[in-house]
GROMACS .gro file of N, CA and C in nm:
model
  321
    1MET      N    1   6.851   0.069   8.380
    1MET     CA    2   6.854   0.206   8.417
    1MET      C    3   6.909   0.284   8.299
    2ALA      N    4   6.833   0.386   8.255
    2ALA     CA    5   6.872   0.465   8.140
    2ALA      C    6   6.915   0.603   8.186
    3ILE      N    7   7.018   0.650   8.125
    3ILE     CA    8   7.070   0.784   8.156
    3ILE      C    9   7.031   0.877   8.041
    4ASN      N   10   6.972   0.986   8.077
    4ASN     CA   11   6.930   1.082   7.976
    4ASN      C   12   7.048   1.178   7.952
    5ILE      N   13   7.114   1.161   7.840
    5ILE     CA   14   7.233   1.241   7.806
    5ILE      C   15   7.193   1.386   7.779
    6ASN      N   16   7.078   1.409   7.719
    6ASN     CA   17   7.033   1.546   7.689
    6ASN      C   18   7.021   1.629   7.816
    7ASN      N   19   6.968   1.570   7.921
    7ASN     CA   20   6.952   1.644   8.047
    7ASN      C   21   7.088   1.677   8.108
    8LEU      N   22   7.186   1.587   8.096
    8LEU     CA   23   7.321   1.613   8.149
    8LEU      C   24   7.384   1.732   8.076
    9ALA      N   25   7.371   1.733   7.947
    9ALA     CA   26   7.429   1.842   7.869
    9ALA      C   27   7.360   1.974   7.903
   10ASN      N   28   7.229   1.972   7.914
   10ASN     CA   29   7.154   2.093   7.948
   10ASN      C   30   7.190   2.144   8.087
   11ASN      N   31   7.207   2.048   8.181
   11ASN     CA   32   7.244   2.084   8.318
   11ASN      C   33   7.383   2.149   8.321
   12GLN      N   34   7.478   2.098   8.241
   12GLN     CA   35   7.613   2.153   8.237
   12GLN      C   36   7.612   2.295   8.177
   13VAL      N   37   7.533   2.315   8.071
   13VAL     CA   38   7.522   2.448   8.008
   13VAL      C   39   7.460   2.545   8.107
   14THR      N   40   7.356   2.502   8.176
   14THR     CA   41   7.290   2.588   8.274
   14THR      C   42   7.384   2.624   8.388
   15ALA      N   43   7.464   2.528   8.432
   15ALA     CA   44   7.560   2.552   8.539
   15ALA      C   45   7.666   2.653   8.494
   16ARG      N   46   7.714   2.639   8.370
   16ARG     CA   47   7.813   2.734   8.317
   16ARG      C   48   7.753   2.875   8.308
   17GLN      N   49   7.631   2.883   8.261
   17GLN     CA   50   7.566   3.013   8.250
   17GLN      C   51   7.550   3.078   8.388
   18ALA      N   52   7.515   2.996   8.486
   18ALA     CA   53   7.498   3.047   8.622
   18ALA      C   54   7.632   3.097   8.676
   19GLU      N   55   7.740   3.024   8.648
   19GLU     CA   56   7.874   3.066   8.691
   19GLU      C   57   7.912   3.198   8.623
   20GLN      N   58   7.885   3.208   8.495
   20GLN     CA   59   7.919   3.330   8.420
   20GLN      C   60   7.840   3.450   8.473
   21GLN      N   61   7.713   3.427   8.503
   21GLN     CA   62   7.631   3.535   8.557
   21GLN      C   63   7.683   3.580   8.694
   22GLN      N   64   7.725   3.482   8.774
   22GLN     CA   65   7.776   3.514   8.907
   22GLN      C   66   7.906   3.595   8.896
   23VAL      N   67   7.994   3.554   8.804
   23VAL     CA   68   8.119   3.627   8.784
   23VAL      C   69   8.090   3.768   8.735
   24GLN      N   70   7.995   3.779   8.642
   24GLN     CA   71   7.960   3.910   8.588
   24GLN      C   72   7.901   4.000   8.698
   25GLN      N   73   7.819   3.944   8.785
   25GLN     CA   74   7.763   4.021   8.894
   25GLN      C   75   7.872   4.068   8.991
   26GLN      N   76   7.968   3.979   9.017
   26GLN     CA   77   8.079   4.016   9.105
   26GLN      C   78   8.162   4.129   9.042
   27ASN      N   79   8.186   4.119   8.912
   27ASN     CA   80   8.261   4.225   8.843
   27ASN      C   81   8.185   4.358   8.848
   28ASN      N   82   8.053   4.350   8.826
   28ASN     CA   83   7.972   4.472   8.832
   28ASN      C   84   7.974   4.533   8.972
   29GLN      N   85   7.964   4.450   9.073
   29GLN     CA   86   7.967   4.499   9.210
   29GLN      C   87   8.103   4.562   9.242
   30GLY      N   88   8.210   4.498   9.195
   30GLY     CA   89   8.344   4.553   9.216
   30GLY      C   90   8.360   4.688   9.148
   31ALA      N   91   8.308   4.700   9.027
   31ALA     CA   92   8.317   4.827   8.953
   31ALA      C   93   8.236   4.935   9.024
   32GLN      N   94   8.117   4.896   9.074
   32GLN     CA   95   8.034   4.993   9.146
   32GLN      C   96   8.102   5.039   9.274
   33GLN      N   97   8.163   4.946   9.346
   33GLN     CA   98   8.232   4.980   9.470
   33GLN      C   99   8.351   5.071   9.442
   34SER      N  100   8.423   5.041   9.335
   34SER     CA  101   8.538   5.124   9.297
   34SER      C  102   8.494   5.265   9.259
   35ALA      N  103   8.387   5.275   9.183
   35ALA     CA  104   8.335   5.406   9.143
   35ALA      C  105   8.286   5.484   9.264
   36GLN      N  106   8.221   5.414   9.356
   36GLN     CA  107   8.171   5.480   9.476
   36GLN      C  108   8.287   5.526   9.563
   37ALA      N  109   8.391   5.447   9.573
   37ALA     CA  110   8.508   5.484   9.653
   37ALA      C  111   8.575   5.608   9.595
   38GLN      N  112   8.583   5.615   9.462
   38GLN     CA  113   8.642   5.732   9.398
   38GLN      C  114   8.555   5.855   9.421
   39ALA      N  115   8.424   5.837   9.416
   39ALA     CA  116   8.333   5.950   9.437
   39ALA      C  117   8.339   5.998   9.581
   40ASN      N  118   8.359   5.906   9.674
   40ASN     CA  119   8.365   5.941   9.815
   40ASN      C  120   8.497   6.007   9.853
   41THR      N  121   8.600   5.984   9.775
   41THR     CA  122   8.729   6.043   9.805
   41THR      C  123   8.721   6.193   9.777
   42ALA      N  124   8.745   6.272   9.881
   42ALA     CA  125   8.736   6.417   9.865
   42ALA      C  126   8.855   6.467   9.783
   43ARG      N  127   8.823   6.534   9.677
   43ARG     CA  128   8.928   6.588   9.590
   43ARG      C  129   8.934   6.738   9.612
   44GLN      N  130   9.050   6.785   9.647
   44GLN     CA  131   9.065   6.926   9.674
   44GLN      C  132   9.158   6.987   9.571
   45ASP      N  133   9.105   7.083   9.496
   45ASP     CA  134   9.185   7.156   9.400
   45ASP      C  135   9.229   7.286   9.465
   46SER      N  136   9.341   7.336   9.423
   46SER     CA  137   9.387   7.462   9.478
   46SER      C  138   9.451   7.545   9.369
   47VAL      N  139   9.447   7.674   9.391
   47VAL     CA  140   9.506   7.769   9.298
   47VAL      C  141   9.591   7.866   9.378
   48SER      N  142   9.708   7.896   9.329
   48SER     CA  143   9.790   7.997   9.394
   48SER      C  144   9.828   8.102   9.292
   49LEU      N  145   9.822   8.227   9.334
   49LEU     CA  146   9.851   8.338   9.245
   49LEU      C  147   9.991   8.391   9.271
   50THR      N  148  10.057   8.435   9.167
   50THR     CA  149  10.188   8.497   9.183
   50THR      C  150  10.169   8.633   9.249
   51ASN      N  151  10.280   8.691   9.295
   51ASN     CA  152  10.271   8.824   9.357
   51ASN      C  153  10.216   8.927   9.258
   52ASN      N  154  10.261   8.919   9.133
   52ASN     CA  155  10.213   9.013   9.032
   52ASN      C  156  10.062   9.000   9.013
   53ALA      N  157  10.014   8.877   9.008
   53ALA     CA  158   9.871   8.854   8.990
   53ALA      C  159   9.792   8.905   9.110
   54GLN      N  160   9.846   8.887   9.230
   54GLN     CA  161   9.779   8.936   9.350
   54GLN      C  162   9.774   9.089   9.350
   55GLN      N  163   9.885   9.152   9.310
   55GLN     CA  164   9.887   9.298   9.304
   55GLN      C  165   9.788   9.351   9.200
   56LEU      N  166   9.783   9.286   9.086
   56LEU     CA  167   9.689   9.325   8.982
   56LEU      C  168   9.545   9.307   9.030
   57ASN      N  169   9.519   9.199   9.099
   57ASN     CA  170   9.386   9.173   9.154
   57ASN      C  171   9.348   9.281   9.255
   58ASN      N  172   9.441   9.317   9.343
   58ASN     CA  173   9.413   9.422   9.443
   58ASN      C  174   9.390   9.557   9.375
   59ALA      N  175   9.472   9.589   9.274
   59ALA     CA  176   9.456   9.715   9.203
   59ALA      C  177   9.321   9.719   9.130
   60THR      N  178   9.281   9.607   9.073
   60THR     CA  179   9.152   9.601   9.004
   60THR      C  180   9.038   9.622   9.102
   61LYS      N  181   9.047   9.562   9.218
   61LYS     CA  182   8.943   9.580   9.320
   61LYS      C  183   8.934   9.726   9.364
   62LYS      N  184   9.051   9.789   9.384
   62LYS     CA  185   9.051   9.930   9.425
   62LYS      C  186   8.992  10.018   9.315
   63ALA      N  187   9.029   9.989   9.190
   63ALA     CA  188   8.978  10.069   9.078
   63ALA      C  189   8.826  10.053   9.065
   64ASN      N  190   8.777   9.932   9.085
   64ASN     CA  191   8.633   9.908   9.076
   64ASN      C  192   8.558   9.976   9.190
   65ALA      N  193   8.622   9.984   9.307
   65ALA     CA  194   8.560  10.047   9.422
   65ALA      C  195   8.565  10.200   9.411
   66SER      N  196   8.658  10.252   9.335
   66SER     CA  197   8.676  10.396   9.320
   66SER      C  198   8.582  10.451   9.214
   67SER      N  199   8.539  10.575   9.235
   67SER     CA  200   8.453  10.639   9.136
   67SER      C  201   8.534  10.697   9.022
   68GLY      N  202   8.667  10.716   9.043
   68GLY     CA  203   8.751  10.775   8.940
   68GLY      C  204   8.738  10.927   8.937
   69PHE      N  205   8.672  10.982   9.035
   69PHE     CA  206   8.647  11.124   9.041
   69PHE      C  207   8.699  11.178   9.173
   70ASP      N  208   8.789  11.275   9.167
   70ASP     CA  209   8.851  11.332   9.287
   70ASP      C  210   8.788  11.468   9.315
   71GLN      N  211   8.686  11.469   9.398
   71GLN     CA  212   8.612  11.593   9.427
   71GLN      C  213   8.704  11.696   9.492
   72GLU      N  214   8.795  11.652   9.575
   72GLU     CA  215   8.886  11.746   9.642
   72GLU      C  216   8.971  11.821   9.539
   73LYS      N  217   9.021  11.749   9.439
   73LYS     CA  218   9.102  11.812   9.335
   73LYS      C  219   9.020  11.912   9.254
   74VAL      N  220   8.896  11.875   9.221
   74VAL     CA  221   8.807  11.964   9.146
   74VAL      C  222   8.781  12.092   9.226
   75ASP      N  223   8.755  12.078   9.355
   75ASP     CA  224   8.728  12.194   9.439
   75ASP      C  225   8.850  12.286   9.447
   76LYS      N  226   8.968  12.226   9.455
   76LYS     CA  227   9.093  12.303   9.461
   76LYS      C  228   9.113  12.384   9.332
   77ILE      N  229   9.088  12.322   9.215
   77ILE     CA  230   9.105  12.391   9.087
   77ILE      C  231   8.999  12.500   9.071
   78LYS      N  232   8.874  12.472   9.113
   78LYS     CA  233   8.768  12.574   9.107
   78LYS      C  234   8.806  12.697   9.188
   79LYS      N  235   8.859  12.672   9.306
   79LYS     CA  236   8.898  12.782   9.395
   79LYS      C  237   9.010  12.863   9.331
   80ALA      N  238   9.110  12.791   9.271
   80ALA     CA  239   9.223  12.860   9.208
   80ALA      C  240   9.176  12.943   9.089
   81ILE      N  241   9.081  12.894   9.011
   81ILE     CA  242   9.027  12.970   8.897
   81ILE      C  243   8.951  13.093   8.950
   82ALA      N  244   8.872  13.073   9.054
   82ALA     CA  245   8.791  13.182   9.110
   82ALA      C  246   8.877  13.294   9.166
   83ASP      N  247   8.987  13.260   9.234
   83ASP     CA  248   9.069  13.366   9.293
   83ASP      C  249   9.181  13.414   9.201
   84GLY      N  250   9.187  13.356   9.078
   84GLY     CA  251   9.283  13.402   8.978
   84GLY      C  252   9.423  13.345   8.992
   85SER      N  253   9.440  13.247   9.081
   85SER     CA  254   9.574  13.191   9.100
   85SER      C  255   9.603  13.071   9.010
   86TYR      N  256   9.504  13.029   8.932
   86TYR     CA  257   9.523  12.914   8.843
   86TYR      C  258   9.597  12.960   8.719
   87LYS      N  259   9.711  12.900   8.694
   87LYS     CA  260   9.794  12.936   8.579
   87LYS      C  261   9.801  12.820   8.482
   88VAL      N  262   9.789  12.848   8.356
   88VAL     CA  263   9.799  12.747   8.251
   88VAL      C  264   9.936  12.761   8.187
   89ASP      N  265  10.010  12.648   8.179
   89ASP     CA  266  10.139  12.647   8.110
   89ASP      C  267  10.109  12.612   7.965
   90ALA      N  268  10.103  12.715   7.879
   90ALA     CA  269  10.062  12.698   7.740
   90ALA      C  270  10.157  12.605   7.663
   91GLU      N  271  10.286  12.617   7.687
   91GLU     CA  272  10.382  12.530   7.617
   91GLU      C  273  10.364  12.384   7.656
   92ARG      N  274  10.345  12.360   7.783
   92ARG     CA  275  10.325  12.222   7.831
   92ARG      C  276  10.195  12.165   7.775
   93LEU      N  277  10.089  12.248   7.775
   93LEU     CA  278   9.961  12.206   7.721
   93LEU      C  279   9.973  12.171   7.572
   94ALA      N  280  10.040  12.255   7.496
   94ALA     CA  281  10.059  12.231   7.352
   94ALA      C  282  10.140  12.104   7.329
   95ALA      N  283  10.246  12.084   7.406
   95ALA     CA  284  10.329  11.965   7.390
   95ALA      C  285  10.249  11.839   7.420
   96ASN      N  286  10.166  11.843   7.523
   96ASN     CA  287  10.082  11.727   7.557
   96ASN      C  288   9.979  11.699   7.448
   97MET      N  289   9.923  11.804   7.391
   97MET     CA  290   9.825  11.786   7.283
   97MET      C  291   9.891  11.722   7.161
   98ILE      N  292  10.010  11.767   7.128
   98ILE     CA  293  10.083  11.711   7.013
   98ILE      C  294  10.116  11.564   7.038
   99THR      N  295  10.160  11.534   7.158
   99THR     CA  296  10.194  11.395   7.194
   99THR      C  297  10.072  11.306   7.185
  100LYS      N  298   9.960  11.350   7.239
  100LYS     CA  299   9.837  11.271   7.237
  100LYS      C  300   9.788  11.248   7.094
  101GLU      N  301   9.789  11.352   7.012
  101GLU     CA  302   9.746  11.336   6.874
  101GLU      C  303   9.841  11.244   6.798
  102GLY      N  304   9.969  11.254   6.828
  102GLY     CA  305  10.066  11.164   6.766
  102GLY      C  306  10.038  11.019   6.801
  103ASN      N  307  10.002  10.995   6.927
  103ASN     CA  308   9.968  10.859   6.970
  103ASN      C  309   9.841  10.809   6.903
  104ILE      N  310   9.745  10.898   6.888
  104ILE     CA  311   9.617  10.859   6.828
  104ILE      C  312   9.634  10.825   6.682
  105PHE      N  313   9.708  10.910   6.610
  105PHE     CA  314   9.722  10.893   6.465
  105PHE      C  315   9.848  10.819   6.422
  106GLY      N  316   9.923  10.770   6.520
  106GLY     CA  317  10.042  10.690   6.491
  106GLY      C  318  10.156  10.770   6.430
  107LEU      N  319  10.170  10.894   6.468
  107LEU     CA  320  10.278  10.978   6.414
  107LEU      C  321  10.401  10.970   6.500
   0.00000   0.00000   0.00000
């Protein structure tokens, strides 16, 4: 009875390769399951604003909603000009003009 040594060696190599493939498949399956579990875990992010940020946000919303034009005030001034009761404070007007120009030109 003759034993073929080449076949024994080939069978052992094939068995090792099969074991390595099985281990690799198990590792791949474990990695896939882990990735899927992480993807399935619901992640909830949250943001909280400080009071100042909330106030600024509210003011911005109001400003965006506003036209910036006060028709009631315009009508009141028109009426005062028409009936002659509108008075201009020349000194105050001049002081404001000087202040504004100073701000513009850095004086």
